[in-house]
């Protein structure tokens, strides 16, 4: 697994400073939420030019592809304030209409294709403005079991906390929601938003985004009757709101009544850890009911109960979660007792090699190839340094070397005379000279490192 989007990884860009006006608005919304106040006039802050300007800066900072109108980030650089003024006026006049998203497909690990919906640049700015305003509201409501696409939380932290709980309570339910982003029920989602935001203009705006439809190359416009398209800045927040009410709150109420059972969720991927197999089976039965009520369905091939206790160790005593492989490993001084090891899963390792092969195309210069290899390796290795991955990292850096050799042979194969390896060897050393194996963070230091990395 290459670095997942939406989480604050090590080595990523620093958080952008917001305008004082935006900070004041967010602080005010946070205080109102803490007092239990419902938000009935949120739309007026969407029209604030400083909020929209911060949203535009975030969109330009993230770059991204163009939408159906072909407008790119480079087209508006230098004219940001004029662009924002026109957008604010259209929101004020209620003449703003979202455009359809441009559908693009990317391959999944299982060989299928994942649809992405790329909004236009103007729609992405409004998406980001909505996130800036809704984030301080819902951060007061989201539970600790939710880690996905939230400030100060990450997939690494979810994996670390899950591993520590898994070591104490050895019964685990691995689960995944089938086609979650394609099956979100719009009516239910808007009803959940009304729990905190009662401004009908915000409901109307979000409803228009959800029903804007999509367009594919050489195909007419298609309506969206359900789901929230992946690819827009607003989709992760809407996904967390949906699962907060459909899963997290219900699970917390049942867990309090039945005993020690905890949920660890990163967006639509989650695991349940319990102190007994009976309680785990009870939680699984409840999950099926809750998913059916929310219009969702658990993926049977990825939903299973795992007994990771010492006396039940078998070939099935492992699971893959957030790119990690969790499995039992014996203590050196007592082979009959096991601890929970956490290493990069085989799918994650294959994804690293596949991405290197895709990125190292023959027409790259040596310096460009060196920069791409260093960026990909640093993101991948920094994510998996929070585990027991010393040996795996050593093996995978050799895989990176092999991909670099393949790139050099592809680049210099169309020559009048074959290029000897003694001429390519210095180029290989130049590309790989900055690569190193990061220091793996041991378990006792993980919490301290997390506090430093995610203050």
CSV table of C-alpha atoms in Angstrom, one decimal:
chain,number,residue,atom,x,y,z
A,1,UNK,CA,0.0,0.0,0.0
A,2,UNK,CA,1.4,3.3,-1.0
A,3,UNK,CA,0.6,6.2,1.3
A,4,UNK,CA,-3.2,6.6,1.6
A,5,UNK,CA,-4.6,9.9,0.9
A,6,UNK,CA,-6.2,12.0,3.7
A,7,UNK,CA,-3.9,11.2,6.5
A,8,UNK,CA,-0.9,13.2,7.8
A,9,UNK,CA,2.1,11.0,6.9
A,10,UNK,CA,5.6,11.8,7.8
A,11,UNK,CA,7.3,13.7,5.0
A,12,UNK,CA,4.1,15.3,3.7
A,13,UNK,CA,3.7,19.0,3.3
A,14,UNK,CA,3.2,21.1,6.4
A,15,UNK,CA,-0.3,22.2,7.2
A,16,UNK,CA,-1.2,25.5,5.5
A,17,UNK,CA,-2.0,28.5,7.7
A,18,UNK,CA,-5.5,29.8,7.4
A,19,UNK,CA,-6.7,33.4,7.3
A,20,UNK,CA,-7.5,34.8,10.7
A,21,UNK,CA,-11.1,35.3,9.6
A,22,UNK,CA,-11.4,31.6,8.7
A,23,UNK,CA,-9.8,30.6,12.1
A,24,UNK,CA,-12.3,32.8,14.0
A,25,UNK,CA,-15.3,31.3,12.1
A,26,UNK,CA,-14.0,27.7,12.8
A,27,UNK,CA,-13.4,28.5,16.5
A,28,UNK,CA,-16.9,30.0,16.8
A,29,UNK,CA,-18.5,26.9,15.2
A,30,UNK,CA,-16.6,24.7,17.5
A,31,UNK,CA,-17.7,26.6,20.6
A,32,UNK,CA,-21.3,26.6,19.5
A,33,UNK,CA,-21.2,22.8,18.9
A,34,UNK,CA,-19.8,22.2,22.4
A,35,UNK,CA,-22.7,24.1,23.9
A,36,UNK,CA,-25.1,21.8,22.0
A,37,UNK,CA,-26.3,24.5,19.6
A,38,UNK,CA,-27.7,23.4,16.2
A,39,UNK,CA,-26.3,25.3,13.2
A,40,UNK,CA,-29.1,27.0,11.3
A,41,UNK,CA,-27.2,29.7,9.5
A,42,UNK,CA,-24.1,28.0,8.2
A,43,UNK,CA,-24.6,29.1,4.6
A,44,UNK,CA,-23.6,32.7,5.2
A,45,UNK,CA,-20.0,31.5,6.0
A,46,UNK,CA,-19.8,29.7,2.6
A,47,UNK,CA,-20.2,33.1,1.0
A,48,UNK,CA,-17.3,34.6,3.1
A,49,UNK,CA,-14.6,35.4,0.5
A,50,UNK,CA,-11.8,34.7,3.0
A,51,UNK,CA,-13.2,31.2,3.7
A,52,UNK,CA,-13.4,30.6,-0.1
A,53,UNK,CA,-9.9,32.0,-0.6
A,54,UNK,CA,-8.5,29.6,1.9
A,55,UNK,CA,-10.4,26.8,0.2
A,56,UNK,CA,-9.0,27.8,-3.2
A,57,UNK,CA,-5.4,27.9,-1.8
A,58,UNK,CA,-5.9,24.3,-0.4
A,59,UNK,CA,-7.2,23.2,-3.8
A,60,UNK,CA,-4.3,24.8,-5.7
A,61,UNK,CA,-1.9,23.3,-3.2
A,62,UNK,CA,-3.2,19.8,-3.8
A,63,UNK,CA,-3.1,20.3,-7.6
A,64,UNK,CA,-5.3,17.5,-9.1
A,65,UNK,CA,-6.7,16.8,-12.5
A,66,UNK,CA,-9.3,19.0,-14.3
A,67,UNK,CA,-13.0,18.3,-14.4
A,68,UNK,CA,-15.5,18.2,-17.2
A,69,UNK,CA,-15.0,21.9,-18.1
A,70,UNK,CA,-11.3,21.5,-18.6
A,71,UNK,CA,-10.3,24.3,-16.2
A,72,UNK,CA,-6.9,23.7,-14.6
A,73,UNK,CA,-5.2,25.2,-11.6
A,74,UNK,CA,-2.7,27.0,-13.8
A,75,UNK,CA,-5.6,28.9,-15.5
A,76,UNK,CA,-6.4,31.0,-12.4
A,77,UNK,CA,-3.1,31.5,-10.7
A,78,UNK,CA,-2.6,35.3,-10.3
A,79,UNK,CA,-6.3,35.9,-10.5
A,80,UNK,CA,-7.4,34.2,-7.3
A,81,UNK,CA,-9.3,37.1,-5.8
A,82,UNK,CA,-11.3,37.8,-8.9
A,83,UNK,CA,-12.1,34.1,-9.2
A,84,UNK,CA,-13.3,34.0,-5.6
A,85,UNK,CA,-15.4,37.2,-5.9
A,86,UNK,CA,-17.3,35.7,-8.8
A,87,UNK,CA,-17.9,32.4,-7.0
A,88,UNK,CA,-19.0,34.2,-3.8
A,89,UNK,CA,-21.5,36.3,-5.8
A,90,UNK,CA,-23.0,33.2,-7.5
A,91,UNK,CA,-23.4,31.6,-4.1
A,92,UNK,CA,-25.0,34.8,-2.7
A,93,UNK,CA,-27.4,35.0,-5.7
A,94,UNK,CA,-28.2,31.2,-5.4
A,95,UNK,CA,-27.2,30.8,-9.1
A,96,UNK,CA,-24.4,28.4,-8.4
A,97,UNK,CA,-25.0,25.0,-9.9
A,98,UNK,CA,-22.5,22.1,-9.5
A,99,UNK,CA,-21.2,20.5,-12.7
A,100,UNK,CA,-21.1,16.7,-13.2
A,101,UNK,CA,-18.0,14.9,-12.1
A,102,UNK,CA,-15.6,13.4,-14.6
A,103,UNK,CA,-15.4,9.7,-14.0
A,104,UNK,CA,-12.0,8.0,-14.2
A,105,UNK,CA,-11.1,4.4,-13.4
A,106,UNK,CA,-8.0,3.2,-11.5
A,107,UNK,CA,-7.1,-0.5,-10.9
A,108,UNK,CA,-7.8,-2.1,-7.6
A,109,UNK,CA,-5.6,-4.7,-5.9
A,110,UNK,CA,-8.1,-7.5,-6.8
A,111,UNK,CA,-7.9,-6.7,-10.5
A,112,UNK,CA,-11.2,-4.7,-10.6
A,113,UNK,CA,-11.5,-1.0,-11.5
A,114,UNK,CA,-12.3,1.6,-8.9
A,115,UNK,CA,-14.4,4.6,-10.2
A,116,UNK,CA,-13.2,8.0,-9.2
A,117,UNK,CA,-15.3,11.2,-9.6
A,118,UNK,CA,-13.2,14.3,-10.3
A,119,UNK,CA,-15.2,17.5,-9.7
A,120,UNK,CA,-14.5,20.7,-11.6
A,121,UNK,CA,-12.1,23.2,-10.0
A,122,UNK,CA,-14.9,25.5,-9.0
A,123,UNK,CA,-16.8,22.7,-7.3
A,124,UNK,CA,-13.7,21.5,-5.5
A,125,UNK,CA,-13.4,25.0,-4.0
A,126,UNK,CA,-16.9,24.9,-2.6
A,127,UNK,CA,-16.3,21.3,-1.4
A,128,UNK,CA,-13.2,22.4,0.5
A,129,UNK,CA,-15.1,25.4,2.0
A,130,UNK,CA,-17.8,23.1,3.2
A,131,UNK,CA,-15.1,20.9,4.8
A,132,UNK,CA,-13.5,23.9,6.5
A,133,UNK,CA,-16.9,24.8,8.1
A,134,UNK,CA,-18.2,21.3,8.8
A,135,UNK,CA,-15.0,19.8,10.2
A,136,UNK,CA,-14.9,21.7,13.5
A,137,UNK,CA,-18.6,20.8,14.0
A,138,UNK,CA,-18.3,17.0,13.5
A,139,UNK,CA,-14.9,16.7,15.2
A,140,UNK,CA,-16.8,17.3,18.4
A,141,UNK,CA,-19.1,14.4,17.6
A,142,UNK,CA,-17.0,11.8,16.0
A,143,UNK,CA,-15.9,8.9,18.4
A,144,UNK,CA,-12.4,7.7,19.1
A,145,UNK,CA,-12.9,4.6,17.1
A,146,UNK,CA,-12.9,6.6,13.9
A,147,UNK,CA,-9.4,7.3,12.4
A,148,UNK,CA,-10.0,7.9,8.7
A,149,UNK,CA,-9.5,11.4,7.1
A,150,UNK,CA,-9.4,13.3,10.4
A,151,UNK,CA,-6.9,15.9,11.6
A,152,UNK,CA,-4.4,14.5,14.1
A,153,UNK,CA,-5.3,10.9,13.2
A,154,UNK,CA,-3.9,8.5,10.6
A,155,UNK,CA,-3.9,4.9,9.4
A,156,UNK,CA,-0.6,4.3,11.2
A,157,UNK,CA,-2.2,5.3,14.5
A,158,UNK,CA,-5.2,3.1,13.8
A,159,UNK,CA,-2.9,0.1,13.1
A,160,UNK,CA,-0.8,0.8,16.2
A,161,UNK,CA,-3.8,1.1,18.6
A,162,UNK,CA,-5.5,-2.0,17.0
A,163,UNK,CA,-2.3,-4.1,17.4
A,164,UNK,CA,-2.0,-3.2,21.1
A,165,UNK,CA,-5.7,-4.1,21.7
A,166,UNK,CA,-5.3,-7.2,19.7
A,167,UNK,CA,-2.4,-8.4,21.9
A,168,UNK,CA,-4.5,-8.1,25.0
A,169,UNK,CA,-7.8,-9.4,23.6
A,170,UNK,CA,-7.1,-12.1,20.9
A,171,UNK,CA,-10.5,-12.4,19.2
A,172,UNK,CA,-10.8,-10.3,16.0
A,173,UNK,CA,-13.5,-9.7,13.4
A,174,UNK,CA,-12.1,-8.5,10.1
A,175,UNK,CA,-14.8,-6.7,8.0
A,176,UNK,CA,-15.1,-4.6,4.9
A,177,UNK,CA,-18.2,-2.9,3.5
A,178,UNK,CA,-18.9,-3.9,-0.1
A,179,UNK,CA,-19.0,-0.9,-2.5
A,180,UNK,CA,-19.5,1.6,0.3
A,181,UNK,CA,-18.9,4.8,-1.7
A,182,UNK,CA,-21.3,3.6,-4.4
A,183,UNK,CA,-24.2,2.6,-2.0
A,184,UNK,CA,-24.5,5.5,0.3
A,185,UNK,CA,-28.3,6.4,0.5
A,186,UNK,CA,-28.6,10.2,-0.2
A,187,UNK,CA,-31.8,10.5,1.8
A,188,UNK,CA,-30.3,8.9,4.9
A,189,UNK,CA,-27.1,10.9,4.6
A,190,UNK,CA,-29.0,14.2,4.4
A,191,UNK,CA,-31.1,13.1,7.4
A,192,UNK,CA,-27.9,12.5,9.4
A,193,UNK,CA,-26.5,15.9,8.5
A,194,UNK,CA,-29.8,17.5,9.9
A,195,UNK,CA,-28.8,16.2,13.3
A,196,UNK,CA,-26.3,19.0,13.6
A,197,UNK,CA,-26.8,21.4,10.6
A,198,UNK,CA,-30.4,22.5,10.2
A,199,UNK,CA,-29.7,25.1,7.5
A,200,UNK,CA,-31.9,24.1,4.4
A,201,UNK,CA,-29.6,25.9,2.1
A,202,UNK,CA,-26.7,23.7,3.1
A,203,UNK,CA,-28.8,20.6,2.6
A,204,UNK,CA,-29.8,21.8,-0.8
A,205,UNK,CA,-26.2,22.5,-1.8
A,206,UNK,CA,-25.0,19.1,-0.6
A,207,UNK,CA,-27.9,17.4,-2.3
A,208,UNK,CA,-27.0,19.0,-5.6
A,209,UNK,CA,-23.5,17.8,-5.3
A,210,UNK,CA,-24.7,14.2,-4.6
A,211,UNK,CA,-27.1,14.3,-7.6
A,212,UNK,CA,-24.9,16.2,-10.0
A,213,UNK,CA,-24.2,13.0,-12.0
A,214,UNK,CA,-21.1,12.0,-13.9
A,215,UNK,CA,-19.7,11.9,-17.4
A,216,UNK,CA,-17.3,9.5,-19.0
A,217,UNK,CA,-15.2,9.9,-22.1
A,218,UNK,CA,-17.4,9.7,-25.3
A,219,UNK,CA,-20.5,8.9,-23.2
A,220,UNK,CA,-23.5,11.1,-22.3
A,221,UNK,CA,-24.3,12.4,-18.8
A,222,UNK,CA,-25.4,9.8,-16.3
A,223,UNK,CA,-27.4,10.4,-13.1
A,224,UNK,CA,-26.2,9.4,-9.7
A,225,UNK,CA,-29.0,7.8,-7.7
A,226,UNK,CA,-26.9,6.8,-4.8
A,227,UNK,CA,-23.4,7.0,-3.4
A,228,UNK,CA,-20.8,9.7,-3.0
A,229,UNK,CA,-18.1,9.9,-5.6
A,230,UNK,CA,-14.5,9.3,-4.5
A,231,UNK,CA,-12.2,12.0,-5.6
A,232,UNK,CA,-13.8,15.1,-4.2
A,233,UNK,CA,-12.6,16.9,-1.0
A,234,UNK,CA,-16.1,16.5,0.6
A,235,UNK,CA,-16.5,12.8,0.1
A,236,UNK,CA,-14.3,11.6,3.1
A,237,UNK,CA,-16.2,13.8,5.5
A,238,UNK,CA,-19.6,12.7,4.2
A,239,UNK,CA,-18.4,9.0,4.5
A,240,UNK,CA,-17.4,9.6,8.2
A,241,UNK,CA,-20.7,11.2,9.0
A,242,UNK,CA,-22.6,8.3,7.4
A,243,UNK,CA,-20.7,5.6,9.3
A,244,UNK,CA,-20.7,7.6,12.5
A,245,UNK,CA,-24.5,7.4,12.7
A,246,UNK,CA,-24.9,4.0,10.9
A,247,UNK,CA,-22.1,2.2,12.8
A,248,UNK,CA,-20.1,4.0,15.4
A,249,UNK,CA,-22.8,5.2,17.7
A,250,UNK,CA,-24.8,1.9,17.6
A,251,UNK,CA,-21.6,-0.1,18.2
A,252,UNK,CA,-20.7,2.0,21.2
A,253,UNK,CA,-24.1,1.6,22.8
A,254,UNK,CA,-24.0,-2.2,22.4
A,255,UNK,CA,-20.3,-2.5,23.5
A,256,UNK,CA,-21.1,-0.7,26.8
A,257,UNK,CA,-23.9,-3.1,27.6
A,258,UNK,CA,-22.2,-6.4,26.6
A,259,UNK,CA,-18.6,-6.0,27.8
A,260,UNK,CA,-15.2,-5.3,26.4
A,261,UNK,CA,-15.5,-5.0,22.6
A,262,UNK,CA,-13.9,-2.3,20.6
A,263,UNK,CA,-14.1,-1.0,17.1
A,264,UNK,CA,-11.2,0.4,15.0
A,265,UNK,CA,-12.4,2.0,11.8
A,266,UNK,CA,-10.5,3.8,9.0
A,267,UNK,CA,-13.2,5.0,6.6
A,268,UNK,CA,-15.0,1.8,5.4
A,269,UNK,CA,-12.3,-0.7,6.6
A,270,UNK,CA,-12.7,-1.8,10.2
A,271,UNK,CA,-11.9,-4.5,12.7
A,272,UNK,CA,-13.7,-5.5,15.9
A,273,UNK,CA,-11.7,-6.8,18.8
A,274,UNK,CA,-13.3,-8.6,21.7
A,275,UNK,CA,-12.4,-10.6,24.8
A,276,UNK,CA,-14.4,-13.6,23.9
A,277,UNK,CA,-15.5,-15.4,20.7
A,278,UNK,CA,-19.2,-15.4,21.8
A,279,UNK,CA,-19.2,-11.6,22.1
A,280,UNK,CA,-17.5,-11.4,18.7
A,281,UNK,CA,-20.2,-13.5,17.1
A,282,UNK,CA,-22.9,-11.3,18.7
A,283,UNK,CA,-21.2,-8.2,17.3
A,284,UNK,CA,-21.1,-9.8,13.9
A,285,UNK,CA,-24.8,-10.5,13.9
A,286,UNK,CA,-25.5,-6.9,15.0
A,287,UNK,CA,-23.3,-5.6,12.1
A,288,UNK,CA,-25.4,-7.4,9.5
A,289,UNK,CA,-28.5,-5.7,10.9
A,290,UNK,CA,-27.0,-2.2,11.1
A,291,UNK,CA,-25.6,-2.5,7.6
A,292,UNK,CA,-29.0,-3.5,6.2
A,293,UNK,CA,-30.6,-0.6,7.9
A,294,UNK,CA,-28.1,1.8,6.3
A,295,UNK,CA,-28.5,0.3,2.9
A,296,UNK,CA,-25.1,-1.3,2.9
A,297,UNK,CA,-23.7,-4.8,2.9
A,298,UNK,CA,-20.6,-6.5,4.3
A,299,UNK,CA,-18.3,-8.1,1.8
A,300,UNK,CA,-18.4,-11.8,2.7
A,301,UNK,CA,-15.0,-12.7,1.3
A,302,UNK,CA,-13.4,-10.1,3.7
A,303,UNK,CA,-15.5,-10.7,6.8
A,304,UNK,CA,-14.3,-13.5,9.1
A,305,UNK,CA,-13.7,-14.2,12.7
A,306,UNK,CA,-10.1,-14.8,13.8
A,307,UNK,CA,-8.9,-16.5,16.9
A,308,UNK,CA,-5.4,-15.3,17.7
A,309,UNK,CA,-5.0,-16.8,21.1
A,310,UNK,CA,-1.9,-18.9,21.9
A,311,UNK,CA,-3.6,-22.3,22.1
A,312,UNK,CA,-5.5,-21.8,18.8
A,313,UNK,CA,-2.6,-20.8,16.5
A,314,UNK,CA,-3.1,-22.0,13.0
A,315,UNK,CA,-2.6,-20.9,9.4
A,316,UNK,CA,-5.6,-18.7,9.6
A,317,UNK,CA,-4.3,-16.7,12.6
A,318,UNK,CA,-3.6,-13.6,10.6
A,319,UNK,CA,-5.3,-10.7,9.0
A,320,UNK,CA,-4.5,-7.8,6.7
A,321,UNK,CA,-5.6,-4.3,7.8
A,322,UNK,CA,-4.6,-0.9,6.4
A,323,UNK,CA,-1.7,-2.5,4.4
A,324,UNK,CA,-0.3,-4.4,7.4
A,325,UNK,CA,-0.2,-8.1,8.0
A,326,UNK,CA,-1.0,-8.9,11.6
A,327,UNK,CA,0.1,-12.4,12.6
A,328,UNK,CA,1.4,-14.4,15.6
A,329,UNK,CA,5.1,-14.8,16.3
A,330,UNK,CA,6.6,-16.9,19.1
A,331,UNK,CA,8.6,-15.4,21.9
A,332,UNK,CA,12.3,-16.5,21.7
A,333,UNK,CA,12.4,-17.6,25.3
A,334,UNK,CA,9.0,-19.4,25.2
A,335,UNK,CA,8.0,-20.9,21.8
A,336,UNK,CA,4.5,-21.7,23.2
A,337,UNK,CA,3.6,-18.1,23.7
A,338,UNK,CA,3.0,-15.7,20.8
A,339,UNK,CA,2.9,-11.9,20.3
A,340,UNK,CA,1.2,-9.9,17.5
A,341,UNK,CA,3.7,-9.0,14.8
A,342,UNK,CA,2.9,-6.2,12.4
A,343,UNK,CA,4.6,-6.2,8.9
A,344,UNK,CA,3.8,-4.9,5.4
A,345,UNK,CA,1.3,-7.2,3.8
A,346,UNK,CA,2.2,-9.0,0.5
A,347,UNK,CA,-0.3,-6.8,-1.3
A,348,UNK,CA,1.4,-3.7,-0.1
A,349,UNK,CA,4.8,-5.0,-1.2
A,350,UNK,CA,3.5,-5.8,-4.7
A,351,UNK,CA,1.8,-2.4,-4.9
A,352,UNK,CA,5.2,-0.8,-4.2
A,353,UNK,CA,6.9,-2.7,-7.1
A,354,UNK,CA,4.0,-2.1,-9.4
A,355,UNK,CA,4.0,1.7,-8.7
A,356,UNK,CA,7.8,1.8,-9.4
A,357,UNK,CA,7.3,-0.1,-12.6
A,358,UNK,CA,4.6,2.3,-13.7
A,359,UNK,CA,6.4,5.5,-12.7
A,360,UNK,CA,9.9,4.6,-14.1
A,361,UNK,CA,9.1,5.0,-17.8
A,362,UNK,CA,12.1,5.0,-20.3
A,363,UNK,CA,11.8,8.6,-21.4
A,364,UNK,CA,12.6,10.0,-17.9
A,365,UNK,CA,15.9,11.5,-17.3
A,366,UNK,CA,18.2,10.0,-14.7
A,367,UNK,CA,17.6,12.9,-12.3
A,368,UNK,CA,13.8,12.6,-12.7
A,369,UNK,CA,14.0,8.9,-12.1
A,370,UNK,CA,16.1,9.4,-9.0
A,371,UNK,CA,13.5,11.9,-7.6
A,372,UNK,CA,10.6,9.6,-8.3
A,373,UNK,CA,12.3,6.6,-6.7
A,374,UNK,CA,13.2,8.5,-3.6
A,375,UNK,CA,9.7,10.0,-3.2
A,376,UNK,CA,8.0,6.6,-3.6
A,377,UNK,CA,10.4,4.7,-1.3
A,378,UNK,CA,10.3,7.4,1.4
A,379,UNK,CA,6.5,7.5,1.5
A,380,UNK,CA,6.2,3.7,1.6
A,381,UNK,CA,9.0,3.0,4.1
A,382,UNK,CA,8.0,5.8,6.5
A,383,UNK,CA,4.5,4.4,6.7
A,384,UNK,CA,5.7,0.9,7.5
A,385,UNK,CA,8.4,1.9,10.0
A,386,UNK,CA,5.8,1.8,12.8
A,387,UNK,CA,5.9,-2.0,13.0
A,388,UNK,CA,8.2,-5.0,13.0
A,389,UNK,CA,9.4,-4.6,9.5
A,390,UNK,CA,13.2,-4.5,9.6
A,391,UNK,CA,13.7,-7.6,7.5
A,392,UNK,CA,10.9,-6.7,5.1
A,393,UNK,CA,12.3,-3.2,4.5
A,394,UNK,CA,15.7,-4.7,3.8
A,395,UNK,CA,14.2,-7.1,1.2
A,396,UNK,CA,12.1,-4.4,-0.4
A,397,UNK,CA,15.0,-2.0,-0.9
A,398,UNK,CA,16.5,-4.8,-3.0
A,399,UNK,CA,13.2,-4.9,-5.0
A,400,UNK,CA,13.6,-1.2,-5.6
A,401,UNK,CA,17.1,-1.8,-7.0
A,402,UNK,CA,15.8,-4.4,-9.3
A,403,UNK,CA,13.1,-2.0,-10.7
A,404,UNK,CA,15.8,0.6,-11.2
A,405,UNK,CA,17.9,-1.9,-13.2
A,406,UNK,CA,14.8,-2.8,-15.3
A,407,UNK,CA,14.3,0.9,-16.0
A,408,UNK,CA,17.9,1.4,-17.1
A,409,UNK,CA,17.7,-1.6,-19.4
A,410,UNK,CA,14.5,-0.4,-21.0
A,411,UNK,CA,15.9,3.1,-21.4
A,412,UNK,CA,19.1,2.0,-23.1
A,413,UNK,CA,18.0,-1.0,-25.1
A,414,UNK,CA,17.2,0.9,-28.3
A,415,UNK,CA,20.8,1.6,-29.1
A,416,UNK,CA,22.9,0.8,-32.2
A,417,UNK,CA,25.2,-1.2,-29.9
A,418,UNK,CA,24.3,-2.8,-26.6
A,419,UNK,CA,25.2,-0.7,-23.6
A,420,UNK,CA,27.5,-2.6,-21.3
A,421,UNK,CA,26.6,-2.9,-17.7
A,422,UNK,CA,29.8,-1.2,-16.5
A,423,UNK,CA,28.4,2.0,-18.1
A,424,UNK,CA,25.0,1.6,-16.5
A,425,UNK,CA,26.3,0.7,-13.0
A,426,UNK,CA,27.2,4.4,-12.2
A,427,UNK,CA,23.7,5.5,-13.2
A,428,UNK,CA,22.2,2.9,-11.0
A,429,UNK,CA,24.3,4.1,-8.1
A,430,UNK,CA,23.3,7.7,-8.8
A,431,UNK,CA,19.6,6.8,-8.6
A,432,UNK,CA,19.9,4.8,-5.4
A,433,UNK,CA,22.5,6.8,-3.5
A,434,UNK,CA,19.9,8.7,-1.4
A,435,UNK,CA,17.8,5.6,-0.5
A,436,UNK,CA,18.1,4.3,3.0
A,437,UNK,CA,16.2,2.0,5.4
A,438,UNK,CA,14.5,4.1,8.0
A,439,UNK,CA,14.9,3.3,11.7
A,440,UNK,CA,12.0,1.2,12.7
A,441,UNK,CA,10.1,2.7,15.7
A,442,UNK,CA,10.0,0.1,18.6
A,443,UNK,CA,6.7,-0.4,20.4
A,444,UNK,CA,7.5,1.5,23.6
A,445,UNK,CA,8.4,4.7,21.6
A,446,UNK,CA,5.4,4.6,19.3
A,447,UNK,CA,3.1,6.8,21.4
A,448,UNK,CA,5.9,9.4,21.9
A,449,UNK,CA,6.6,9.5,18.2
A,450,UNK,CA,2.9,9.8,17.4
A,451,UNK,CA,2.6,12.8,19.7
A,452,UNK,CA,5.6,14.5,17.9
A,453,UNK,CA,4.3,13.6,14.4
A,454,UNK,CA,0.7,14.5,15.0
A,455,UNK,CA,0.5,17.2,17.7
